[in-house]
Amino acid sequence: MANSKTRYDFKPDTIYCGDNLKVLMDFPAESVDLIYIDPPFFTSKKYQVIWGDAQEKRMFNDVWKIGIQTYKSFMRRRIKQLWRVLKSTGSFYLHCDYHANAHLRIMCNAMFGAKNFRNEIIWHYPNRWTNVSKNFQRNYDTILFYTKTKNNTFNTQYTPLKESSIKRYDKTDENGRKYANLIHKGTRYKKYLDESKGRAIGDVWKINILGSNSKERLGYPTQKPEALLERIILTSSNEGDIVLDMFCGTGTTLAVAKKLNRKFIGVDFSHTACTLMAERIKYPMGDIIGMPMTFEDVKKMKPFEFQNWACRRFGGISNPKKVADGGIDGWKSGVPIEVKQHNVGSPAVKKFITVIQQSPEHNKGYMIGYKFTKGAKEGKAWAKEDLDIDIEFIKVDVLLKG
Ligand SMILES: C[S@@+](CC[C@H](N)C(=O)[O-])C[C@H]1O[C@@H](n2cnc3c(N)ncnc32)[C@H](O)[C@@H]1O
């Protein structure tokens, strides 16, 4: 796991688990072609998150205790590094919303230069509707688009022509091709329908937000649709280019970059997010830079991250309930798992025995902990002899080696 000594050597097609500022500071200048970021929006909300099938849970804390100044300072330091690592032909897309877009626009103007501001893209999602009474529906996010210089890569994207435009191609030539007679600067010319690329897309993008039944959904409320990233990546990069997302979440950017034959660099400080994105893009877990490797790393993990890590590492799934979880932290093949981020003594074992007794379909349970005391071992032996309940102890050491 990342510590103050961890070095994040720059390597395309890599996932880094760590604070993105530290990661970026190790990267060389002018090294990436395209950056998309989807940072916390300064919403002052706490998200309790259920992670899809694996029913992972984690808290994504978007609470800025001291207010906008803390948020601005957090973002300014990161945008400064992003500007540094971006190539002179590169593009930067910053995803935000009404909470902080005004502040971020001013910040980016200062960093990239107002002349390098390209667009304020409106991502309009018509499929989200909430109950509001004192203001209009809020159904768009803002994506600020900047480039480092005027020499940016830009591949215009097109949408198919509307029926009304197609109707204008009302003539047919001797080869059966449809065309329209148009006038440009006083000169008449023929425009063929089969040569039209469609309509160049503008700065208002109508793309649905992921619905709860969407196949893409991985259980994370701020997960972005692949269609959105596809548009950005196709426009501002070419095959083989390096795409960086340092607030990666479920790894949408990485998944799309990979699909479009770009190289990717993904960063997130949540070990659970890194695990999830690695699974999504079939990236080897052992190759994630900054993942917990030692006992000391594991001790520093937040409790819910530790629980997710331990259950997954053991081949189980983590209980999504943070409170009132019935004393069960996860399951492996339906058998309950209890996770302790410390040494385990007899009281914890006795409590777990009661939990197992409450779910009569299993007379078995797994306990994960640092070490198991003599009392814990006696409790386990007693459970087997007197209650015919099997408890298996798994040491964190073993999980780290496995
Ligand atoms: C809004 S989510 C990104 C969602 C993503 N676009 C997707 O489609 O799944 C923001 C992510 O940034 C991560 N994050 C927040 N602060 C970070 C930091 N300082 N360093 C690295 N990751 C951070 C969070 O863990 C979270 O997963």
Tab-separated table of N, CA and C and ligand atoms in Angstrom, residues 18-21 36 38-40 58 60 74 78 220 222-224 245-253 267-270 273 280, ligand 1:
chain	number	residue	atom	x	y	z
A	18	GLY	N	-3.498	5.141	-4.750
A	18	GLY	CA	-2.848	6.093	-3.848
A	18	GLY	C	-3.425	7.474	-4.049
A	19	ASP	N	-2.985	8.401	-3.221
A	19	ASP	CA	-3.458	9.777	-3.378
A	19	ASP	C	-2.937	10.326	-4.702
A	20	ASN	N	-3.848	10.863	-5.494
A	20	ASN	CA	-3.460	11.229	-6.858
A	20	ASN	C	-2.413	12.344	-6.921
A	21	LEU	N	-2.371	13.193	-5.911
A	21	LEU	CA	-1.369	14.262	-5.942
A	21	LEU	C	0.032	13.657	-5.844
A	36	TYR	N	-9.036	13.120	-18.385
A	36	TYR	CA	-10.432	13.335	-17.989
A	36	TYR	C	-10.460	13.133	-16.487
A	38	ASP	N	-13.087	13.281	-12.920
A	38	ASP	CA	-14.437	13.356	-12.367
A	38	ASP	C	-14.266	13.382	-10.845
A	39	PRO	N	-13.814	14.528	-10.339
A	39	PRO	CA	-13.470	14.594	-8.905
A	39	PRO	C	-14.722	14.772	-8.048
A	40	PRO	N	-14.567	14.787	-6.729
A	40	PRO	CA	-15.702	15.161	-5.877
A	40	PRO	C	-16.223	16.533	-6.323
A	58	ARG	N	-18.479	0.920	0.554
A	58	ARG	CA	-17.463	1.876	0.911
A	58	ARG	C	-18.108	3.237	1.088
A	60	PHE	N	-17.757	7.172	0.277
A	60	PHE	CA	-17.021	8.140	-0.505
A	60	PHE	C	-17.304	9.498	0.123
A	74	PHE	N	-7.480	21.888	-2.644
A	74	PHE	CA	-7.338	20.486	-3.067
A	74	PHE	C	-7.276	20.408	-4.596
A	78	ARG	N	-3.908	19.843	-7.606
A	78	ARG	CA	-3.971	18.717	-8.551
A	78	ARG	C	-4.002	19.206	-9.998
A	220	TYR	N	-22.189	2.091	-8.212
A	220	TYR	CA	-21.556	3.295	-7.684
A	220	TYR	C	-22.328	4.508	-8.189
A	222	THR	N	-21.905	7.587	-8.659
A	222	THR	CA	-21.319	8.602	-9.547
A	222	THR	C	-20.664	7.977	-10.783
A	223	GLN	N	-20.950	6.705	-11.028
A	223	GLN	CA	-20.382	6.055	-12.220
A	223	GLN	C	-20.906	6.737	-13.488
A	224	LYS	N	-20.018	7.028	-14.418
A	224	LYS	CA	-20.408	7.732	-15.636
A	224	LYS	C	-20.621	6.739	-16.782
A	245	ASP	N	-6.860	9.199	-16.065
A	245	ASP	CA	-7.970	9.577	-15.177
A	245	ASP	C	-7.478	9.346	-13.760
A	246	MET	N	-7.419	10.405	-12.975
A	246	MET	CA	-6.850	10.215	-11.631
A	246	MET	C	-7.904	10.305	-10.525
A	247	PHE	N	-9.179	10.264	-10.914
A	247	PHE	CA	-10.278	10.062	-9.957
A	247	PHE	C	-11.131	8.957	-10.575
A	248	CYS	N	-10.564	7.791	-10.626
A	248	CYS	CA	-11.015	6.761	-11.547
A	248	CYS	C	-12.305	6.027	-11.179
A	249	GLY	N	-12.615	5.917	-9.887
A	249	GLY	CA	-13.840	5.236	-9.444
A	249	GLY	C	-13.928	3.827	-9.988
A	250	THR	N	-14.963	3.578	-10.780
A	250	THR	CA	-15.157	2.225	-11.309
A	250	THR	C	-14.324	1.965	-12.567
A	251	GLY	N	-13.570	2.971	-13.005
A	251	GLY	CA	-12.670	2.760	-14.146
A	251	GLY	C	-13.334	2.898	-15.505
A	252	THR	N	-14.386	3.732	-15.589
A	252	THR	CA	-15.074	3.909	-16.877
A	252	THR	C	-14.096	4.396	-17.951
A	253	THR	N	-13.266	5.364	-17.585
A	253	THR	CA	-12.312	5.915	-18.561
A	253	THR	C	-11.361	4.821	-19.053
A	267	VAL	N	-5.890	6.239	-11.564
A	267	VAL	CA	-5.478	6.441	-10.172
A	267	VAL	C	-6.728	6.577	-9.304
A	268	ASP	N	-6.724	5.922	-8.163
A	268	ASP	CA	-7.769	6.139	-7.160
A	268	ASP	C	-7.177	5.751	-5.811
A	269	PHE	N	-7.565	6.491	-4.771
A	269	PHE	CA	-6.973	6.139	-3.478
A	269	PHE	C	-7.757	5.067	-2.738
A	270	SER	N	-8.895	4.697	-3.289
A	270	SER	CA	-9.667	3.643	-2.640
A	270	SER	C	-9.217	2.283	-3.169
A	273	ALA	N	-12.072	0.618	-4.982
A	273	ALA	CA	-12.280	1.106	-6.351
A	273	ALA	C	-11.233	0.497	-7.286
A	280	ARG	N	-12.933	-4.990	-13.780
A	280	ARG	CA	-13.706	-4.526	-14.945
A	280	ARG	C	-12.899	-4.616	-16.236
B	1	LIG	C1	-16.853	10.696	-8.685
B	1	LIG	S1	-15.863	9.309	-8.435
B	1	LIG	C2	-15.359	8.866	-10.064
B	1	LIG	C3	-16.354	8.011	-10.795
B	1	LIG	C4	-15.859	7.546	-12.151
B	1	LIG	N1	-15.844	8.597	-13.123
B	1	LIG	C5	-16.677	6.380	-12.677
B	1	LIG	O1	-17.217	6.450	-13.799
B	1	LIG	O2	-16.796	5.389	-11.963
B	1	LIG	C6	-14.431	10.002	-7.728
B	1	LIG	C7	-13.364	9.015	-7.281
B	1	LIG	O3	-12.226	9.770	-6.890
B	1	LIG	C8	-11.566	9.088	-5.843
B	1	LIG	N2	-10.745	10.087	-5.135
B	1	LIG	C9	-11.172	11.158	-4.416
B	1	LIG	N3	-10.122	11.850	-3.948
B	1	LIG	C10	-8.998	11.214	-4.391
B	1	LIG	C11	-7.601	11.444	-4.232
B	1	LIG	N4	-7.139	12.476	-3.533
B	1	LIG	N5	-6.735	10.583	-4.822
B	1	LIG	C12	-7.190	9.518	-5.542
B	1	LIG	N6	-8.509	9.245	-5.715
B	1	LIG	C13	-9.401	10.085	-5.154
B	1	LIG	C14	-12.679	8.481	-5.011
B	1	LIG	O4	-12.215	7.345	-4.294
B	1	LIG	C15	-13.717	8.129	-6.086
B	1	LIG	O5	-13.614	6.775	-6.452
